[in-house]
Short mmCIF file of N, CA, C and O in Angstrom, two decimals:
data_model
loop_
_atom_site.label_atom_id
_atom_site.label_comp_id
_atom_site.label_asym_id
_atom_site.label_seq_id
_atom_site.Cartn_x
_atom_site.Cartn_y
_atom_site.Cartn_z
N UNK A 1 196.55 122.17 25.41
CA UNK A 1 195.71 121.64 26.47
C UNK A 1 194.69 120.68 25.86
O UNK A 1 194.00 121.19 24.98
N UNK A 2 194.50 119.64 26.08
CA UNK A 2 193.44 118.59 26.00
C UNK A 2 192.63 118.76 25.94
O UNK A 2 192.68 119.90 26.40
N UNK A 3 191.07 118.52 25.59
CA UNK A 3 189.51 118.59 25.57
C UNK A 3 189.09 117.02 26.04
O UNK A 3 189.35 115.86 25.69
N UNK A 4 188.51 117.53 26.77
CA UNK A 4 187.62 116.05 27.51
C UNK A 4 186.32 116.25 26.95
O UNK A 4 185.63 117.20 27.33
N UNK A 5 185.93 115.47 26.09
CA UNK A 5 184.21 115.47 25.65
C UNK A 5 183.46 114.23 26.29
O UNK A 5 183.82 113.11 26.64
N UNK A 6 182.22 114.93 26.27
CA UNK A 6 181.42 113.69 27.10
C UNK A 6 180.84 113.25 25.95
O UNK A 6 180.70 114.07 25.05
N UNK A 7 180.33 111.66 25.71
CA UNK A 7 179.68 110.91 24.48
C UNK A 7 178.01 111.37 24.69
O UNK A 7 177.42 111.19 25.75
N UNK A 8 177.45 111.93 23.60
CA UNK A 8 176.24 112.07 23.57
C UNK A 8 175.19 111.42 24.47
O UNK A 8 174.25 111.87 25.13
N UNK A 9 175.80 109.89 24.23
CA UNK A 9 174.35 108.79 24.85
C UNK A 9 174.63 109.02 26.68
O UNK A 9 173.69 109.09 27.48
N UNK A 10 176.39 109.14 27.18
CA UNK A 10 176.32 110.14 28.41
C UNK A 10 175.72 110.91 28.53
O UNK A 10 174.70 110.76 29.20
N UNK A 11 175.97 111.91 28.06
CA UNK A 11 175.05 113.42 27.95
C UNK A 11 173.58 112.97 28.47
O UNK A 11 173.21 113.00 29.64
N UNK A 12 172.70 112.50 27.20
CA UNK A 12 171.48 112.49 27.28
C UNK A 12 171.01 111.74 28.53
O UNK A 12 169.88 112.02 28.94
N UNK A 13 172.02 110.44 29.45
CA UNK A 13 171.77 110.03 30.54
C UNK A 13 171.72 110.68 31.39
O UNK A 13 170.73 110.74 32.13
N UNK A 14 172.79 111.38 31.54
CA UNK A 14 173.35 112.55 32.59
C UNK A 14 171.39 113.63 32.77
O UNK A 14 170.62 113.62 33.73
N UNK A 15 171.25 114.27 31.61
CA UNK A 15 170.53 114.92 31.51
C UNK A 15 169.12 114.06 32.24
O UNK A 15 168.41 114.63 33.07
N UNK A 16 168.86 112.55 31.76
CA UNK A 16 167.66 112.21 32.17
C UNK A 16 167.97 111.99 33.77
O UNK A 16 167.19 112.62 34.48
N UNK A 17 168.69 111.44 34.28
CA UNK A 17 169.24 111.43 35.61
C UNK A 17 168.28 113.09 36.44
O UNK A 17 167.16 113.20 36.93
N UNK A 18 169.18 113.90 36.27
CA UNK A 18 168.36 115.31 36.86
C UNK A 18 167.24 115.35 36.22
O UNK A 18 166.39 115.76 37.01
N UNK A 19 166.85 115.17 35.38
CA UNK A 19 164.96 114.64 35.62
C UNK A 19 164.51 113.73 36.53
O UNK A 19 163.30 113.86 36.73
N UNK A 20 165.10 112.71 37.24
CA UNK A 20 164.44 111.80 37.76
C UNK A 20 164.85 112.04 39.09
O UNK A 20 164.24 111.43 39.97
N UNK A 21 165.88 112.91 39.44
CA UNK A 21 166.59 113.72 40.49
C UNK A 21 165.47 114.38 41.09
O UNK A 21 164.90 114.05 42.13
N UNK A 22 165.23 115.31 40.38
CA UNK A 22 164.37 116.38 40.76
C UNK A 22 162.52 115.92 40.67
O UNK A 22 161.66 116.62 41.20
N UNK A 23 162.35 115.18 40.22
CA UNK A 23 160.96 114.73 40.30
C UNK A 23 161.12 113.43 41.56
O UNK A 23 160.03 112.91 41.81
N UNK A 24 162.10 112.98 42.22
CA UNK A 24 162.22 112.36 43.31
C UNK A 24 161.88 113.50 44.52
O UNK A 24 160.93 113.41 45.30
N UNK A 25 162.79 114.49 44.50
CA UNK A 25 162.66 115.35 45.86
C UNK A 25 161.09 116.20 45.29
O UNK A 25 160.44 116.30 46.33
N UNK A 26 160.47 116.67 44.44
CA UNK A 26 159.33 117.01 44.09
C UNK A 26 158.48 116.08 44.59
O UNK A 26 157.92 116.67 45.52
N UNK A 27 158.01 114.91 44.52
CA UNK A 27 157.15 114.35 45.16
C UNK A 27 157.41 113.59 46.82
O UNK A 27 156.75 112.74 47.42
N UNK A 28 158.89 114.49 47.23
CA UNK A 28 158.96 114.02 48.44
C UNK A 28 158.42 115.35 49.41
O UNK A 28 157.98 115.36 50.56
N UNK A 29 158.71 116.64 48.28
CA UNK A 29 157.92 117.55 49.29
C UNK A 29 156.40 117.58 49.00
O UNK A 29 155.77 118.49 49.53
N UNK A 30 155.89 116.93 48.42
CA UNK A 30 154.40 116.73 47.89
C UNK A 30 154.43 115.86 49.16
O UNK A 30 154.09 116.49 50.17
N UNK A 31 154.67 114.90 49.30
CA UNK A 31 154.42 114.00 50.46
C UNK A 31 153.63 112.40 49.95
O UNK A 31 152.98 111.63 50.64
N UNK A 32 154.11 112.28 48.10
CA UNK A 32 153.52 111.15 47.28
C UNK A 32 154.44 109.97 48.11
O UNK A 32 155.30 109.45 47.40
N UNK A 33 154.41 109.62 49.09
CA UNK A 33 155.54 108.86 49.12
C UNK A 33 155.61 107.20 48.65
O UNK A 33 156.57 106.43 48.67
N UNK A 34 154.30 107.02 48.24
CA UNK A 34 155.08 105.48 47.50
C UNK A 34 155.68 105.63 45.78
O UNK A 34 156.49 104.84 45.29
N UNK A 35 155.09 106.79 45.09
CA UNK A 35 155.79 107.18 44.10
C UNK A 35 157.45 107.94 44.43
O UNK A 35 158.41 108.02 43.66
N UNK A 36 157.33 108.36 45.70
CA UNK A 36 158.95 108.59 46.14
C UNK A 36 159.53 107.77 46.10
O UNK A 36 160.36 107.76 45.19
N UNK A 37 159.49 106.82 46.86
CA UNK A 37 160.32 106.06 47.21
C UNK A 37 160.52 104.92 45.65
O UNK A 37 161.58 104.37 45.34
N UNK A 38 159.63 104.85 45.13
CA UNK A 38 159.55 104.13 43.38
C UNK A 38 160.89 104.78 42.61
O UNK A 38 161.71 104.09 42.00
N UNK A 39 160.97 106.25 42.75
CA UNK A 39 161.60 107.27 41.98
C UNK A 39 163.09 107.06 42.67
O UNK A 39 164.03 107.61 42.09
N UNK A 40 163.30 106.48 43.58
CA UNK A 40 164.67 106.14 44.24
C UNK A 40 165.59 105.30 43.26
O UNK A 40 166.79 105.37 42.96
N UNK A 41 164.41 104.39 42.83
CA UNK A 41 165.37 102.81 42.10
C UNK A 41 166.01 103.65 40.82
O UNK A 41 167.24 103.69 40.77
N UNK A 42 165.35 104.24 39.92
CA UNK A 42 166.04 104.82 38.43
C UNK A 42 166.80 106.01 39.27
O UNK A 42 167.73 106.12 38.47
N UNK A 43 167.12 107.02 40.32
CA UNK A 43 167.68 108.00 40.08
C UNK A 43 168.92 107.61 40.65
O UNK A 43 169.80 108.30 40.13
N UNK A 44 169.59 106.49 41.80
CA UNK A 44 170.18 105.67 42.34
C UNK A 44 170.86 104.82 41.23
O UNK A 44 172.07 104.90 41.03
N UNK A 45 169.93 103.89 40.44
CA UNK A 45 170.47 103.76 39.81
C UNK A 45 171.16 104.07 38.62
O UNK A 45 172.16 103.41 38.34
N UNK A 46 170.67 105.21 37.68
CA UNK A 46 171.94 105.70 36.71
C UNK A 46 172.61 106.77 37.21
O UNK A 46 173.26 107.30 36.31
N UNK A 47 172.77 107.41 38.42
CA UNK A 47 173.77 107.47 39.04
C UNK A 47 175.12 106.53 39.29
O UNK A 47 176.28 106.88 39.08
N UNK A 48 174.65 105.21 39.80
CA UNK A 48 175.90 103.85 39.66
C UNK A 48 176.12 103.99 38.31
O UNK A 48 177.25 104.46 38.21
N UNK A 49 175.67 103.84 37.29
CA UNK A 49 175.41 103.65 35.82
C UNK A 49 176.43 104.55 35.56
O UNK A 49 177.40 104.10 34.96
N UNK A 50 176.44 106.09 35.96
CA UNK A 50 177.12 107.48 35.32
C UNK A 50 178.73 106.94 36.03
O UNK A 50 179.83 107.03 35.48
N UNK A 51 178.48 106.47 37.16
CA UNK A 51 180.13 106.70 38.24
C UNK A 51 180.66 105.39 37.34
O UNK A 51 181.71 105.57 36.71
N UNK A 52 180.03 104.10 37.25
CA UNK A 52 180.89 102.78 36.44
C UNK A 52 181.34 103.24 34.83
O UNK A 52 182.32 102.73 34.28
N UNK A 53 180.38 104.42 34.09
CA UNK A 53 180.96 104.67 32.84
C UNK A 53 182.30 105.53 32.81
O UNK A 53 183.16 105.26 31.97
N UNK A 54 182.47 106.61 33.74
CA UNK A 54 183.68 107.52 34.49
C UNK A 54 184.62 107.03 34.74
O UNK A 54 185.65 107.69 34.60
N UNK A 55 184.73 105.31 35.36
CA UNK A 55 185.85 104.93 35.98
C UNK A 55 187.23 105.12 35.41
O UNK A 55 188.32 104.97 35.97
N UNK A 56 186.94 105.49 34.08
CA UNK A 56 188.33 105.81 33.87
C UNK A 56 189.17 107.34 33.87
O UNK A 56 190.19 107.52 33.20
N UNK A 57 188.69 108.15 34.53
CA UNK A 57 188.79 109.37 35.03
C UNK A 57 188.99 109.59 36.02
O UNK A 57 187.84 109.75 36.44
N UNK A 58 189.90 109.82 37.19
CA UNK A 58 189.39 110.21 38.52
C UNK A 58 188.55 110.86 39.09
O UNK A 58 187.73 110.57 39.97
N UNK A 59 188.87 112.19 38.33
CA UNK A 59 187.84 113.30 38.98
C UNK A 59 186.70 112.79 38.89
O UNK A 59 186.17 112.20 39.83
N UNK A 60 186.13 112.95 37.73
CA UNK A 60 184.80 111.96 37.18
C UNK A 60 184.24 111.01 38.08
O UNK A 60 183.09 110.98 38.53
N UNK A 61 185.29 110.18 38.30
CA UNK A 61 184.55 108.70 39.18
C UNK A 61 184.08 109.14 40.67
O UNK A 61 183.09 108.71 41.27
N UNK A 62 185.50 110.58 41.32
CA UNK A 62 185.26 110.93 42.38
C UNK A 62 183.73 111.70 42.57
O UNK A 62 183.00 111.53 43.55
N UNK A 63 183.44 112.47 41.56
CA UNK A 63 182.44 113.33 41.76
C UNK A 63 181.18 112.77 41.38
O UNK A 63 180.14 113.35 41.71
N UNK A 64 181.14 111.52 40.58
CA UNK A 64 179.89 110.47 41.09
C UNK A 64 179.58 109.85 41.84
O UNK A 64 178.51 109.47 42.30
N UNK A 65 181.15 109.60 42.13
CA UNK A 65 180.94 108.42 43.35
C UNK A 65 180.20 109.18 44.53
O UNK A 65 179.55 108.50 45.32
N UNK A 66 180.27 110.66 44.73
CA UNK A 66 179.37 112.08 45.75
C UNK A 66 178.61 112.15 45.21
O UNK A 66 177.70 112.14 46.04
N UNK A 67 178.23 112.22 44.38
CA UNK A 67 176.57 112.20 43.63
C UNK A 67 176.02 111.27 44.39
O UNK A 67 175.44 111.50 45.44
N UNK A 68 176.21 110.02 43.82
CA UNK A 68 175.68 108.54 44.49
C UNK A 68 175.59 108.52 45.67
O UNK A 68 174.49 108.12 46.08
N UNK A 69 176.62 108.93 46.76
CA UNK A 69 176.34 108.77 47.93
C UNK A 69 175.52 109.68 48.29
O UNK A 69 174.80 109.21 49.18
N UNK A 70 175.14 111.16 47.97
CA UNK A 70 174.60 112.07 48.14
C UNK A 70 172.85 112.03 47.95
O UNK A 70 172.03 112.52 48.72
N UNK A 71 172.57 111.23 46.62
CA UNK A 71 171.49 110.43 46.49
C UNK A 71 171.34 109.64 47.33
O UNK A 71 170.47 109.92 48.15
N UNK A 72 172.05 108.39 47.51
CA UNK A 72 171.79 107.98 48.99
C UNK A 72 171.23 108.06 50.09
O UNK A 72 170.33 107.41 50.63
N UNK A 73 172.12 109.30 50.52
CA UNK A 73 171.83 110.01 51.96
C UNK A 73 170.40 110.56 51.88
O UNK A 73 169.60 110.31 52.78
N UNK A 74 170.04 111.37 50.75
CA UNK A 74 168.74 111.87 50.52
C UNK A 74 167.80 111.03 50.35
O UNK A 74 166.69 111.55 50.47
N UNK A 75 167.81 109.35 49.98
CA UNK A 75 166.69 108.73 49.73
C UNK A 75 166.72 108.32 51.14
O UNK A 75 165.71 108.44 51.83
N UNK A 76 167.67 107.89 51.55
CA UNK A 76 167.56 107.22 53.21
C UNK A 76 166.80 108.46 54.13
O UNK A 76 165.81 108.00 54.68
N UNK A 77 166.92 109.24 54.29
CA UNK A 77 166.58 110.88 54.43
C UNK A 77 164.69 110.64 54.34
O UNK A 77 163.83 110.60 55.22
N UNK A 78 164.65 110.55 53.07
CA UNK A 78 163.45 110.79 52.78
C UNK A 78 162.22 109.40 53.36
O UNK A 78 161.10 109.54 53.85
N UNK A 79 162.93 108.24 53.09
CA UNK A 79 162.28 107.37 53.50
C UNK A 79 161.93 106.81 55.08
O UNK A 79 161.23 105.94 55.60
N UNK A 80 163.15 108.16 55.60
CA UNK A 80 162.77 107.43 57.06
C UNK A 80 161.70 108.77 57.61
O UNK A 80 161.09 108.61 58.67
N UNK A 81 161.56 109.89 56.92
CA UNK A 81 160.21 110.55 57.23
C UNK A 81 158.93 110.17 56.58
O UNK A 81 157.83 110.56 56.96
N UNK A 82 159.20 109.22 55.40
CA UNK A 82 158.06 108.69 54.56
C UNK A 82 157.37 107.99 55.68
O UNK A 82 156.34 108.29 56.28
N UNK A 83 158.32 106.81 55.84
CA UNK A 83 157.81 105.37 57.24
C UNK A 83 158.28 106.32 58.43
O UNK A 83 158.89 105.63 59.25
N UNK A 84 158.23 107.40 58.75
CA UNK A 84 157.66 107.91 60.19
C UNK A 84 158.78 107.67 61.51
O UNK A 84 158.56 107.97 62.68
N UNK A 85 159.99 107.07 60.97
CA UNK A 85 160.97 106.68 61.95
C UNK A 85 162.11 107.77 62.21
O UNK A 85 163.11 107.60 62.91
N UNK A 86 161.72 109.08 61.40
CA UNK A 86 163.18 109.84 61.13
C UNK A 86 163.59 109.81 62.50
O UNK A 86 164.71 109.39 62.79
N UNK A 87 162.56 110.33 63.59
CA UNK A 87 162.60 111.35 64.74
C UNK A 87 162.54 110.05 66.01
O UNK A 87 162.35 110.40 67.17
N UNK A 88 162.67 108.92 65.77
CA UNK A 88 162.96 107.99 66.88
C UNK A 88 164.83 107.62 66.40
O UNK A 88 165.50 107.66 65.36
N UNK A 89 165.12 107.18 68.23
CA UNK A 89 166.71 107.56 68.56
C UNK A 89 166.98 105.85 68.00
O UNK A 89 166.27 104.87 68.24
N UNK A 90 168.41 105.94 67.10
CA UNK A 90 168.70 105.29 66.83
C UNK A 90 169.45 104.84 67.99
O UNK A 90 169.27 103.70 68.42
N UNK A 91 170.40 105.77 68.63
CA UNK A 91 171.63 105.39 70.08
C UNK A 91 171.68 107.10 70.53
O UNK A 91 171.58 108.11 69.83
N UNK A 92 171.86 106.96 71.83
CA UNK A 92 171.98 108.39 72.44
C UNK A 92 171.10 109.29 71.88
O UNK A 92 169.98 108.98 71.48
N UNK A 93 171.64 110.54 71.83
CA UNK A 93 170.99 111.57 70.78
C UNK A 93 171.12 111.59 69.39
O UNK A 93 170.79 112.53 68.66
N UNK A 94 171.51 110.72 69.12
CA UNK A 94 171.25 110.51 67.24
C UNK A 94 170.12 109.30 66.91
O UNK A 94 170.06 108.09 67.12
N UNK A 95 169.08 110.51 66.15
CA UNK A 95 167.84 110.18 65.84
C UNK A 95 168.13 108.80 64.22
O UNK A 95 169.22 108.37 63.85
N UNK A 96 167.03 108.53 63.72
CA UNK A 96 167.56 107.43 62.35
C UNK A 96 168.00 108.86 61.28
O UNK A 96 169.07 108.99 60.68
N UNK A 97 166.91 109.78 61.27
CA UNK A 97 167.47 110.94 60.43
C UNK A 97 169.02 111.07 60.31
O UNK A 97 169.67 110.94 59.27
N UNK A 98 169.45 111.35 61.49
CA UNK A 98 170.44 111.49 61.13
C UNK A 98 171.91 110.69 60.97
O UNK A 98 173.04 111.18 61.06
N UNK A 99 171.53 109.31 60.69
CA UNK A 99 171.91 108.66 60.05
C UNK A 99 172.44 108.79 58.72
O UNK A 99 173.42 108.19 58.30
N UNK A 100 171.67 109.67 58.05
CA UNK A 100 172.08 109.71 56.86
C UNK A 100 173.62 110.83 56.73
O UNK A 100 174.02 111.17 55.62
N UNK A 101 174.11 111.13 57.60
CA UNK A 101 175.12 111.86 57.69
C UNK A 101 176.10 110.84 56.85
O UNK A 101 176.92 111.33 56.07
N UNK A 102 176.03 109.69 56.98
CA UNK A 102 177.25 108.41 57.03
C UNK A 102 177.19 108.26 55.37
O UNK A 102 178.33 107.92 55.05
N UNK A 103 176.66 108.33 54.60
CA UNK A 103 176.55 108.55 53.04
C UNK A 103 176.81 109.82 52.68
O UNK A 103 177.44 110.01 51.64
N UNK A 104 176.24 111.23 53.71
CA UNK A 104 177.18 112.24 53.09
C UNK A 104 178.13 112.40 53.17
O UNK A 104 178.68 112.81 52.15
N UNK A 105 179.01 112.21 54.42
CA UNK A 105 180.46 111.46 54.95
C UNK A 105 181.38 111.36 54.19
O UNK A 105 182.43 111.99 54.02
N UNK A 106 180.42 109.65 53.26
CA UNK A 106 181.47 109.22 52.36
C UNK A 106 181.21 109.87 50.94
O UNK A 106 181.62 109.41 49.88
N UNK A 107 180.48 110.96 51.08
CA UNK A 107 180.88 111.79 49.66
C UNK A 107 181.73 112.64 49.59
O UNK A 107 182.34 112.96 48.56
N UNK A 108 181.89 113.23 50.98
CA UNK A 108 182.51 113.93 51.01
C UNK A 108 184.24 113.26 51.35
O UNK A 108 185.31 113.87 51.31
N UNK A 109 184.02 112.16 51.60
CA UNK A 109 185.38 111.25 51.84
C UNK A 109 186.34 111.35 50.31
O UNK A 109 187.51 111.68 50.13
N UNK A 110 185.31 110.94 49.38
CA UNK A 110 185.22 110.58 47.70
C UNK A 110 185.88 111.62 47.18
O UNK A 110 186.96 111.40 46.64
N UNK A 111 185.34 112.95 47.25
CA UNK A 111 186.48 114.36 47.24
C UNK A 111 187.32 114.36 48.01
O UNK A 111 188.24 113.57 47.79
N UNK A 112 187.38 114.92 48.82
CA UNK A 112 188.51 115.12 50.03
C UNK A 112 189.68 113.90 49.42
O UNK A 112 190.78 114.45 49.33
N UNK A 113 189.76 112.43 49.00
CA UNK A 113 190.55 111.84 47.97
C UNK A 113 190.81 112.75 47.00
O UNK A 113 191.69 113.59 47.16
N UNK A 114 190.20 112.69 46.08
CA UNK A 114 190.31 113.24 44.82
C UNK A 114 191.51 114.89 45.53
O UNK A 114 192.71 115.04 45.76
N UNK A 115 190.95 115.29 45.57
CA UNK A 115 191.30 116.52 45.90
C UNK A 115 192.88 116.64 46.80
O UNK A 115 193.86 117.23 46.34
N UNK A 116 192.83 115.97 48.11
CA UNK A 116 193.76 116.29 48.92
C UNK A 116 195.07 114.64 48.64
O UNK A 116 196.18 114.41 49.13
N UNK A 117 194.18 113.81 47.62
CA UNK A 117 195.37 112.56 47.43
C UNK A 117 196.09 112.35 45.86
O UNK A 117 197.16 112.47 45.26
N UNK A 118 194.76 111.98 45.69
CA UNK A 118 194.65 112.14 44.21
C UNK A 118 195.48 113.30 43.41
O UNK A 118 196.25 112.91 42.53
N UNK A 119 195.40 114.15 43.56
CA UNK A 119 195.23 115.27 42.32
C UNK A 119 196.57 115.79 42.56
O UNK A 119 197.19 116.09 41.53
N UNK A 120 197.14 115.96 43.63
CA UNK A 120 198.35 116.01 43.84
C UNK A 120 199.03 115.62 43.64
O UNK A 120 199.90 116.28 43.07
N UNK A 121 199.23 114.46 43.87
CA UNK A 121 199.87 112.85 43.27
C UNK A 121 200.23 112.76 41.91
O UNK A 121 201.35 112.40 41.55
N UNK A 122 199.20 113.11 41.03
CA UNK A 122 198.87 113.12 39.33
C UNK A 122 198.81 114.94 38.79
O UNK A 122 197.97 115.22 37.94
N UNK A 123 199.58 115.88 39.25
CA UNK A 123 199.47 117.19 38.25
C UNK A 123 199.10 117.33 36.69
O UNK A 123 198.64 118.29 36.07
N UNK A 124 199.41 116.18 36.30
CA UNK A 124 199.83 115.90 34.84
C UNK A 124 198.27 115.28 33.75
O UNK A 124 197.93 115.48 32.59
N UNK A 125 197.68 114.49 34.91
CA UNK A 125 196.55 114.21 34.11
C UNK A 125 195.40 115.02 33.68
O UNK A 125 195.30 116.25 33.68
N UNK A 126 194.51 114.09 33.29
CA UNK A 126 193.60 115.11 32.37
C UNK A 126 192.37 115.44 33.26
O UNK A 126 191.74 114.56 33.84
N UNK A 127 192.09 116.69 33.35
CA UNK A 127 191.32 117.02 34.41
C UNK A 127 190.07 117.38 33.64
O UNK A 127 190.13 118.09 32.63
N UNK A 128 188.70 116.80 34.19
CA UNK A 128 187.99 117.52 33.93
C UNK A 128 187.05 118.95 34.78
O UNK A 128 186.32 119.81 34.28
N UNK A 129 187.39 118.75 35.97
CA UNK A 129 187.15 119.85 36.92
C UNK A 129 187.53 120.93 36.92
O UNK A 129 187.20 121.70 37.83
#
């Protein structure tokens, strides 16, 4: 059986990433919100950063590419209670809040590939999941 190793300077990204993860939703339940919304640009971005270094993996690419959107959904999330718009109707009964469904959606689109197209398709490759 194969070993998939991750490269250190990954690693240590990966690792600073959930630092900047978790000190995003920390000062969103503080209610800091122009340091929130600041904390969007680095955790958004080496997220893209983690899913473009993966691309050559499926699983990998799939389960960033849900990270990313998942970040997404949560900064869009957060910023529309920051600016005060969550709870006004975008159309019918769907408020802007819940808008952000459409980024968890496509994370969950990103698996549901991987999983129900992907992985089936390829038995043979190298999995890291």
């Amino acid at each position: 059986m194969a070993n998939y190793t991750i490269p250190l300077k990954y690693r240590k990204m990966e690792n600073l990433h959930i630092v900047f993860w978790l000190f995003k939703d920390i000062v969103w339940c503080l209610l800091w919100k122009p340091l929130g919304i600041v904390m969007i640009i680095p955790t958004l971005a080496i997220s893209i950063v983690i899913a473009y270094r993966t691309k050559e993996l499926m699983s990998e690419l799939c389960h960033n590419l849900a990270i990313t959107f998942w970040i997404s959904a949560n900064s869009y999330w957060m910023i529309s209670e920051f600016l005060d718009f969550d709870h006004l109707y975008a159309f019918g009964p769907v408020t802007y809040k819940h808008l952000a469904i459409i980024p968890f959606l496509l994370g969950v689109a990103c698996l549901a590939f991987y999983y129900f197209i992907w992985q089936p398709r390829h038995p043979d490759e190298l999995e890291t999941m």
